[in-house]
mmCIF file of C-alpha atoms in Angstrom:
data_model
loop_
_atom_site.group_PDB
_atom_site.id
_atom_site.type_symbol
_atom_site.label_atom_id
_atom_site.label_comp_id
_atom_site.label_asym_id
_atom_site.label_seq_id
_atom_site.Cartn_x
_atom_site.Cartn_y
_atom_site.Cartn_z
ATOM 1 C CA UNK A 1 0.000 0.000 0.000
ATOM 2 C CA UNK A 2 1.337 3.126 -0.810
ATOM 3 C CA UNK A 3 2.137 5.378 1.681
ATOM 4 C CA UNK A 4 0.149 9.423 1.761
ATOM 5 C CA UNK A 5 2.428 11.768 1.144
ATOM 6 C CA UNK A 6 1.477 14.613 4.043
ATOM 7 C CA UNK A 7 1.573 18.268 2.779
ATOM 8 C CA UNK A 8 1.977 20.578 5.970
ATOM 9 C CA UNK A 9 -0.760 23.222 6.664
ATOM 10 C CA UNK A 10 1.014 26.517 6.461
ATOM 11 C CA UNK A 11 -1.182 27.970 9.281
ATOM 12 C CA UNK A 12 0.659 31.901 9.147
ATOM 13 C CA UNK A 13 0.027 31.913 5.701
ATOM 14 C CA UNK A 14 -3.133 31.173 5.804
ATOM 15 C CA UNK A 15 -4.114 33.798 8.239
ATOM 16 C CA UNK A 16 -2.082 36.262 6.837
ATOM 17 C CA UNK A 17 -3.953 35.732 3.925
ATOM 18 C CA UNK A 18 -7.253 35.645 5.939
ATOM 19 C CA UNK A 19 -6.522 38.888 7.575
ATOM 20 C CA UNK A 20 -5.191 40.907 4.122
ATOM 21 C CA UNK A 21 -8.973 39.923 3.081
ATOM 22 C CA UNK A 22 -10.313 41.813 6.344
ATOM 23 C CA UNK A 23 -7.728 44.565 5.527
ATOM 24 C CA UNK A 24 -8.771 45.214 1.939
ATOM 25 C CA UNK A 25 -12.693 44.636 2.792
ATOM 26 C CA UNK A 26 -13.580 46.820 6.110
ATOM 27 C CA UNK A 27 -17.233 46.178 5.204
ATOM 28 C CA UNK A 28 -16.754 42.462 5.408
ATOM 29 C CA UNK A 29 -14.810 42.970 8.696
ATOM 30 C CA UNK A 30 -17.460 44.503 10.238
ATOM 31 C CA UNK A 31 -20.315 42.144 8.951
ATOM 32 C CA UNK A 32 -18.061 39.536 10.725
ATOM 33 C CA UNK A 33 -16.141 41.073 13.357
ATOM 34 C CA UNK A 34 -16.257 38.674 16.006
ATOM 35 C CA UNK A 35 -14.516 35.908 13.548
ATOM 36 C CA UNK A 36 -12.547 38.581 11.918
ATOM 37 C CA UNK A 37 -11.466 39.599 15.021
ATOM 38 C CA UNK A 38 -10.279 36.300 16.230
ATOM 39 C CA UNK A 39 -8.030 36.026 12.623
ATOM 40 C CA UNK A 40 -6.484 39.345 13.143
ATOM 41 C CA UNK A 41 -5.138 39.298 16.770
ATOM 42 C CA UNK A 42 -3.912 35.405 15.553
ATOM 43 C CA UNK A 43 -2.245 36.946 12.318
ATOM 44 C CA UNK A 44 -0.455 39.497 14.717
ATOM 45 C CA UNK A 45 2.560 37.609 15.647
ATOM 46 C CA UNK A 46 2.990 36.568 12.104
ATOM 47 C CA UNK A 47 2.544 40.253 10.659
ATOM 48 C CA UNK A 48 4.827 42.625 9.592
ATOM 49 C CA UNK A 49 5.175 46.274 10.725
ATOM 50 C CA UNK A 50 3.411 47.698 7.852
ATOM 51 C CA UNK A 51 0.416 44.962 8.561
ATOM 52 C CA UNK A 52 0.465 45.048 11.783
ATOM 53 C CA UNK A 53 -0.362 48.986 11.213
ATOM 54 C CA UNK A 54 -3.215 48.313 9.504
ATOM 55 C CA UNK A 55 -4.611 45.824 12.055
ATOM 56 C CA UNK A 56 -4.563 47.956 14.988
ATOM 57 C CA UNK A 57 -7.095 50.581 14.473
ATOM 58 C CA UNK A 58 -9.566 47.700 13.227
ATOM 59 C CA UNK A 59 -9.102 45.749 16.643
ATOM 60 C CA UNK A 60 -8.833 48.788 18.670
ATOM 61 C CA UNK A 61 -12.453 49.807 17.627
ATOM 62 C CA UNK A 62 -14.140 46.903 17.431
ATOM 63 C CA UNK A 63 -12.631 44.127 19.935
ATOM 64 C CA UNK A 64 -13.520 45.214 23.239
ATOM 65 C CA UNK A 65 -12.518 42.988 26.482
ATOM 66 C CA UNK A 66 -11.167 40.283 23.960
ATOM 67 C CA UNK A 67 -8.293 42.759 22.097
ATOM 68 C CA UNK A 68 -7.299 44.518 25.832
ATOM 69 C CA UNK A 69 -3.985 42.044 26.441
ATOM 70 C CA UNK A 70 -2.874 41.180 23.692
ATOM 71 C CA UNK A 71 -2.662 45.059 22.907
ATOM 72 C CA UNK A 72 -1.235 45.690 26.182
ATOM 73 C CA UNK A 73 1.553 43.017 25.710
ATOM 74 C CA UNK A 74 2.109 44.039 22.305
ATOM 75 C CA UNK A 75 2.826 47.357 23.718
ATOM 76 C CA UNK A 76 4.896 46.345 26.930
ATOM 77 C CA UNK A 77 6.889 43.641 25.189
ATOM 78 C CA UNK A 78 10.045 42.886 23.504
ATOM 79 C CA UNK A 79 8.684 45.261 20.141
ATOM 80 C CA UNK A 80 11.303 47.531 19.137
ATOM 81 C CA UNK A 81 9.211 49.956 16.831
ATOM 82 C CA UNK A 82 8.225 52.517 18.451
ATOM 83 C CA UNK A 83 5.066 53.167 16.330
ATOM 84 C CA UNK A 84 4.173 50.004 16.625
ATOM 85 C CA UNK A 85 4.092 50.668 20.471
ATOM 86 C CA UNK A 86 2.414 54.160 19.922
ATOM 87 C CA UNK A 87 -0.754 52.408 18.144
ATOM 88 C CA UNK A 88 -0.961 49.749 20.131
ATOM 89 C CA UNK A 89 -0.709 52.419 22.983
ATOM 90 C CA UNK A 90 -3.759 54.428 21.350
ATOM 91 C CA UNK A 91 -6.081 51.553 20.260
ATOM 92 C CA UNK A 92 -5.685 50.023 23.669
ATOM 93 C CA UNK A 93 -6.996 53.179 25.345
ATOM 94 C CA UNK A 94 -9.824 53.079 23.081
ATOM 95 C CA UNK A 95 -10.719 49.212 23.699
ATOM 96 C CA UNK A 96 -10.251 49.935 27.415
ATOM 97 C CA UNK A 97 -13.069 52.534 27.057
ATOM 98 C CA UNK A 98 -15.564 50.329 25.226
ATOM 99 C CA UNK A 99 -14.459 47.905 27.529
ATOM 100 C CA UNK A 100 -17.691 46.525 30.212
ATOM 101 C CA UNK A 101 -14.765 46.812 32.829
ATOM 102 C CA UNK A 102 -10.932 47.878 32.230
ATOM 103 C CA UNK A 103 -10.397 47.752 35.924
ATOM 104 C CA UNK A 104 -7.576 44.544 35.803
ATOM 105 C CA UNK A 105 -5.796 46.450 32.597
ATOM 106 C CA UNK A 106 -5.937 49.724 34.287
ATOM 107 C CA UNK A 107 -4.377 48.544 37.041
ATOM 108 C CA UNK A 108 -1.610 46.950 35.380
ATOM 109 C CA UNK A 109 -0.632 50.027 33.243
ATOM 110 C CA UNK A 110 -0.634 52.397 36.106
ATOM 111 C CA UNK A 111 1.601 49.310 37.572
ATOM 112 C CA UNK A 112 4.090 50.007 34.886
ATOM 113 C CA UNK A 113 4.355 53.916 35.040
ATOM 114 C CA UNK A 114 7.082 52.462 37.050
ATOM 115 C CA UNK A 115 8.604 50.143 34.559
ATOM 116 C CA UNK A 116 12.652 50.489 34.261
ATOM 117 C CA UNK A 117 12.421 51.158 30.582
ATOM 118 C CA UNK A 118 11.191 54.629 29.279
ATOM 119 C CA UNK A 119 9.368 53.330 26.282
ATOM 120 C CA UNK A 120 7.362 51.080 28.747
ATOM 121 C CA UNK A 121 6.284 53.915 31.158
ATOM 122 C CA UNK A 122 5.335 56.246 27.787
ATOM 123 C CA UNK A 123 3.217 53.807 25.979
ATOM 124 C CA UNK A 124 1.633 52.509 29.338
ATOM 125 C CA UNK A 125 0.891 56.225 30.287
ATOM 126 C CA UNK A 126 -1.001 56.997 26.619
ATOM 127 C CA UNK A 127 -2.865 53.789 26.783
ATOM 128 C CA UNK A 128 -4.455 55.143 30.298
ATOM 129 C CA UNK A 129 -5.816 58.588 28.380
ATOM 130 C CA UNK A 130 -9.014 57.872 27.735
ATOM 131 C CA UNK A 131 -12.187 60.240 28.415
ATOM 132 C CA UNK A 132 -13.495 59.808 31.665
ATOM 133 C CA UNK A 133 -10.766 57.516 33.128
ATOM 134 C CA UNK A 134 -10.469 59.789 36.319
ATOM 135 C CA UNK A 135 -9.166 57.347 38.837
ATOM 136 C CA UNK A 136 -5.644 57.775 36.668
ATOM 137 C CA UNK A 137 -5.210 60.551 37.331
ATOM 138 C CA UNK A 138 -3.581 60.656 40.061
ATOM 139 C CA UNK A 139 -0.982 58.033 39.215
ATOM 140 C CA UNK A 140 -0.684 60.460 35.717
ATOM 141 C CA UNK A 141 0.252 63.727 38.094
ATOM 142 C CA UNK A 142 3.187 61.905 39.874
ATOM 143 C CA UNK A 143 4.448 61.314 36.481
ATOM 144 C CA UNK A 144 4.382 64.549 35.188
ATOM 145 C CA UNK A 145 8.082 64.992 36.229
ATOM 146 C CA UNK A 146 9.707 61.255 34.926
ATOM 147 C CA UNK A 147 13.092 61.848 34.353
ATOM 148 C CA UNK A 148 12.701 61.081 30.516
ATOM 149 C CA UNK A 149 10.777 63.378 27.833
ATOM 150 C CA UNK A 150 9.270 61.275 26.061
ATOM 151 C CA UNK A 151 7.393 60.085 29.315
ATOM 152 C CA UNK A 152 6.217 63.405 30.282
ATOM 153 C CA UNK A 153 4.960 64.173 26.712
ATOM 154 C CA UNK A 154 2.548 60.924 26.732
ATOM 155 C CA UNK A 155 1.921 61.847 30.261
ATOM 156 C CA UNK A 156 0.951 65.240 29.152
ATOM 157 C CA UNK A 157 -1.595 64.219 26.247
ATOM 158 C CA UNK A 158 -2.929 60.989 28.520
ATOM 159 C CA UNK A 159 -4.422 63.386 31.076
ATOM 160 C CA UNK A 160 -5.665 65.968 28.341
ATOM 161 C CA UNK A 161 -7.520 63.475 27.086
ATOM 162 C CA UNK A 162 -9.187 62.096 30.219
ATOM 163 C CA UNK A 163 -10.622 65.289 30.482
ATOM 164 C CA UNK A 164 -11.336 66.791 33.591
ATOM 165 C CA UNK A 165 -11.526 70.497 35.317
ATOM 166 C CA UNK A 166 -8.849 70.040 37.765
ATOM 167 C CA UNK A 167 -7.108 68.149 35.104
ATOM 168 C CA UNK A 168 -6.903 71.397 33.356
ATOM 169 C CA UNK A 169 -5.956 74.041 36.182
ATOM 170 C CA UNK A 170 -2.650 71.584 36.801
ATOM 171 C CA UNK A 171 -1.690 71.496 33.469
ATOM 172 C CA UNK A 172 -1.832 75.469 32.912
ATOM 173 C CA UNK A 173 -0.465 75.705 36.249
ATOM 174 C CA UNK A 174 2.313 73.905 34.993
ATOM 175 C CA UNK A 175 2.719 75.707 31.922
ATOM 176 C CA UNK A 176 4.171 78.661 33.992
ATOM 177 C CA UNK A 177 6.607 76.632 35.797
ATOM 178 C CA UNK A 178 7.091 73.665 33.872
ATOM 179 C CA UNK A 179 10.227 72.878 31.365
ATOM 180 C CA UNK A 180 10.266 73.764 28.228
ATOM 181 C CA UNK A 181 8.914 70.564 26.702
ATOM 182 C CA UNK A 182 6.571 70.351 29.171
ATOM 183 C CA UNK A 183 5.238 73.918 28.072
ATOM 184 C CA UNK A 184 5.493 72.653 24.727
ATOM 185 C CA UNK A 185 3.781 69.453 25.277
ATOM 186 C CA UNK A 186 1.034 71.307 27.184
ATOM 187 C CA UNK A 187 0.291 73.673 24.653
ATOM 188 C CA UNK A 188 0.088 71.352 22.170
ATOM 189 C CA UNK A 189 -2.720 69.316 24.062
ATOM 190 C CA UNK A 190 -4.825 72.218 25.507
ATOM 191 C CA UNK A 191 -7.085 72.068 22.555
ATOM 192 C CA UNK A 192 -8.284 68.461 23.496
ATOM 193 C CA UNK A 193 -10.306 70.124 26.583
ATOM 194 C CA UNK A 194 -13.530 70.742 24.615
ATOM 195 C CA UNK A 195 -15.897 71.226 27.568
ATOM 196 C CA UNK A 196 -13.595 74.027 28.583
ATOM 197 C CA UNK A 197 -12.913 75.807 24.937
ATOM 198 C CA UNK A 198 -13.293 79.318 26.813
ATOM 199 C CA UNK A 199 -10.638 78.989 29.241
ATOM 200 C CA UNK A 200 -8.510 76.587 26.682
ATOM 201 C CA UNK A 201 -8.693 80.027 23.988
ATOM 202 C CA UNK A 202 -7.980 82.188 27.392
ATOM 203 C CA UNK A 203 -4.600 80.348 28.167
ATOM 204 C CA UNK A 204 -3.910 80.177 24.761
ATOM 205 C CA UNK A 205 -4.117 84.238 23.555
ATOM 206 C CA UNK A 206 -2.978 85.109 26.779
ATOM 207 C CA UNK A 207 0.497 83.682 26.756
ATOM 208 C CA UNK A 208 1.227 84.806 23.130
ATOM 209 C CA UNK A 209 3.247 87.604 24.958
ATOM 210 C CA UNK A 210 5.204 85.672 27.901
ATOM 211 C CA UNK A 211 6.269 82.410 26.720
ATOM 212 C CA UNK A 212 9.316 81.825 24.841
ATOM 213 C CA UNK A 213 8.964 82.451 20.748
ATOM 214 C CA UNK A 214 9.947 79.326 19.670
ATOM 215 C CA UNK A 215 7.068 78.004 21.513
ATOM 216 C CA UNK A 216 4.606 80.381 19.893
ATOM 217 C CA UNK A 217 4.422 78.364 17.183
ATOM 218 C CA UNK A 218 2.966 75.857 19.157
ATOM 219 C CA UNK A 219 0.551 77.627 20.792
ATOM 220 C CA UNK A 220 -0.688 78.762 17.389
ATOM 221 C CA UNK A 221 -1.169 75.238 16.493
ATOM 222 C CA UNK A 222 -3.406 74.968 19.417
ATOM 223 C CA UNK A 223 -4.896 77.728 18.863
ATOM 224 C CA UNK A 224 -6.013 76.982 14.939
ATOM 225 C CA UNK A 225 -7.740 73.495 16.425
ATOM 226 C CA UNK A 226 -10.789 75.562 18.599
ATOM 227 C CA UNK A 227 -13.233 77.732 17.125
ATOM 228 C CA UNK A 228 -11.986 80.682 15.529
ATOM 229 C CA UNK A 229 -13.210 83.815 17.927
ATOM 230 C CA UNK A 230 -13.210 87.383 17.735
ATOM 231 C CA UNK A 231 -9.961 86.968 20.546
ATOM 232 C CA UNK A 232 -8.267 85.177 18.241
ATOM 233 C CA UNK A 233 -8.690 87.187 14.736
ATOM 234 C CA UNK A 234 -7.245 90.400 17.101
ATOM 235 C CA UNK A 235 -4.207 87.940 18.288
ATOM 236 C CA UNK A 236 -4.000 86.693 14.679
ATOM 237 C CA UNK A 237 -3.793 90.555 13.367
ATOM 238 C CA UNK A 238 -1.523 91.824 15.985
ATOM 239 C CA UNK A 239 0.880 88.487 15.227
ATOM 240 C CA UNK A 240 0.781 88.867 11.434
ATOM 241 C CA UNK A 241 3.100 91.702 12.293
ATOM 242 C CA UNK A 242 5.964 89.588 13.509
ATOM 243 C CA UNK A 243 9.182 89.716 12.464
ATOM 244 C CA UNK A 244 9.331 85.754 12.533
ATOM 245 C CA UNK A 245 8.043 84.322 9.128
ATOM 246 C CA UNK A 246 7.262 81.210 10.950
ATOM 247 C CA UNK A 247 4.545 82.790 13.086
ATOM 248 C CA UNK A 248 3.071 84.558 9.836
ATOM 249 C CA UNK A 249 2.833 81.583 7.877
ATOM 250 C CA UNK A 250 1.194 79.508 10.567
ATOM 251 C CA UNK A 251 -1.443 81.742 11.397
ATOM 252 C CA UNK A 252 -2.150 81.581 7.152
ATOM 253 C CA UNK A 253 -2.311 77.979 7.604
ATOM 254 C CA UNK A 254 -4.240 78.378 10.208
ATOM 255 C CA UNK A 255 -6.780 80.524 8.574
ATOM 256 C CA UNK A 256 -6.750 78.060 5.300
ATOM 257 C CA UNK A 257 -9.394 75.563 7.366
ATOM 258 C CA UNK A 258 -11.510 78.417 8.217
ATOM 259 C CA UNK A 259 -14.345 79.757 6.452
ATOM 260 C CA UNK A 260 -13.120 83.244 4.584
ATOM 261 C CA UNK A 261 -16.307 84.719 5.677
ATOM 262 C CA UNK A 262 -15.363 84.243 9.278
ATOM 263 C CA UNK A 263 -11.717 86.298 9.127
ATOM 264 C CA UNK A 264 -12.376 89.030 6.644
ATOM 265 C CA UNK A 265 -12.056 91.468 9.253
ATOM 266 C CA UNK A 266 -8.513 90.355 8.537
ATOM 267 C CA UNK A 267 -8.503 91.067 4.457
ATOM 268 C CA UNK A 268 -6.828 94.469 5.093
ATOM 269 C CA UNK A 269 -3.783 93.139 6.684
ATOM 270 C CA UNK A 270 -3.743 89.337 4.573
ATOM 271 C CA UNK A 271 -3.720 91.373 1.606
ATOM 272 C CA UNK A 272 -0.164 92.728 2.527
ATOM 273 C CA UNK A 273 1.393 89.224 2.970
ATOM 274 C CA UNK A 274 0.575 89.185 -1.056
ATOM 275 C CA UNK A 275 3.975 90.919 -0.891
ATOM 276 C CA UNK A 276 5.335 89.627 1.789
ATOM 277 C CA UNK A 277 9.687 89.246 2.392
ATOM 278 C CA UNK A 278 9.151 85.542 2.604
ATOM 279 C CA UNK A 279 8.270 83.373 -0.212
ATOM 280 C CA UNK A 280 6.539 80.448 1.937
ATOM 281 C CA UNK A 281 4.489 83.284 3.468
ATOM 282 C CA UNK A 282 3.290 84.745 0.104
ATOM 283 C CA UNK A 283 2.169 81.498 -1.390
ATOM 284 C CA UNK A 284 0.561 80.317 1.501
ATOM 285 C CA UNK A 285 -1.829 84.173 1.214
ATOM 286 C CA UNK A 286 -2.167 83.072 -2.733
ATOM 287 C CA UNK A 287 -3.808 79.941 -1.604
ATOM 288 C CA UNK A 288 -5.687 82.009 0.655
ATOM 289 C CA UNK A 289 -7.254 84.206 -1.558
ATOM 290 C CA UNK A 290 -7.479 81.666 -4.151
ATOM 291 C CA UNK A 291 -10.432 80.256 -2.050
ATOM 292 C CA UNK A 292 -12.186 83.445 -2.017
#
């Protein structure tokens, strides 16, 4: 009798395969997401960067309880790219927040705000910013001063994200005294309060003046992210008049996302960067008025 000849199943290629077909078909993914889900978080360990990229989001938004460890060990693991780590970061704070309860995972992270490793304590501190997550806080403050940058930066957008009054006075508190990346980091997270929009456009046209000018640039940022207001066209009109090209051409690019209806009290002084010294700022009011 002549022996079968066994073929062996090549089980990563098949759900590699599997989960390219979620990849390219999100409707199908979401017609079958429990199964689908199952395939991608299997296909993970067989992935590569670029795929694993693509899974993350899908998994973060639609698997709940049964995507919260595997993202967290993903994130806290041996994984050297760091945006690997950064998605995983984000998409876990979003499954932890459709989670029924992240108490065991939240736990854990605030666990590893203490980790040795830097990249462990950053991505652990982003995964715990997610609205409402209050009882982080706390662990979140005594990390605003972690001895590495990075830290404090995904320390800094965690708790703007949780979202929370006394949230907000420590971190513009802190923007006084805090060091410069800190400031930096601050004001580039400010905008994320959007129950607070008043105060956030308060702290943001009132330190035009008294923080350092490279960091303008960031608080303009901010500042083109909330509602454009009568506050800011004046802060807009006085800063159009700096000497720093940089500011002028951010506050155009600002302005590009608005409606022109909304800053033509500004026409009189826009028209003048038509001629402006610097070539990045006079396209940038071409494309300006080309919308008009």
């Amino acid at each position: 009798m002549k022996k079968g000849i066994l073929i062996p199943l090549d089980r990563p290629a098949r759900l590699l395969k599997k989960a390219r077909a979620y990849l390219a078909d999100v409707e199908r993914f979401l017609s079958e997401t429990p199964v689908a889900v199952n395939i991608l978080l299997d296909a993970l360990p067989h992935a590569d960067t670029d795929m694993i990229l693509k899974i993350l989001p899908l998994i973060g938004y639609a698997g709940k309880d049964k995507v919260l460890w595997p993202l967290y060990h993903l994130m806290t693991g041996p994984c050297k790219d760091e945006q690997v780590r950064h998605s995983a970061a984000l998409q876990l704070g979003l499954a932890a927040s459709l989670s029924d309860d992240p108490s065991a995972l939240k736990g854990a992270l605030i666990a590893k705000l203490n980790h040795p490793e830097p990249y462990v304590r950053s991505s652990c501190a982003l995964a715990l910013g997610w609205e409402g997550n209050w009882p982080a806080v706390e662990s979140l403050v005594a990390h605003l001063s972690d001895p590495d940058q990075d830290v404090q930066a995904s320390v800094i957008a965690a708790l703007s994200s949780v979202g929370d009054a006394r949230v907000f006075d420590i971190l513009r508190d802190r923007l006084e005294y805090g060091t410069r990346e800190q400031q930096r980091s601050i004001l580039l997270n400010l905008w994320r309060f959007a129950e607070r929009i008043p105060h956030v456009e308060d702290v943001y046209v009132g330190c035009m003046d008294t923080i350092a000018s490279d960091l303008r640039l960031d608080a303009l940022s901010g500042l083109g992210i909330i509602p454009l207001s009568g506050a800011i066209i004046d802060t807009y009109r006085r800063l159009l008049a700096d000497e720093d090209p940089r500011i002028r051409h951010q506050i155009l690019k600002n302005l590009s996302a608005e409606d022109p209806a909304d800053y033509g009290p500004l026409n009189d002084i826009l028209e003048r960067m038509l001629e402006d010294a610097d070539p990045r700022v006079r396209q940038a009011a071409i494309h300006l008025f080309a919308k008009t």
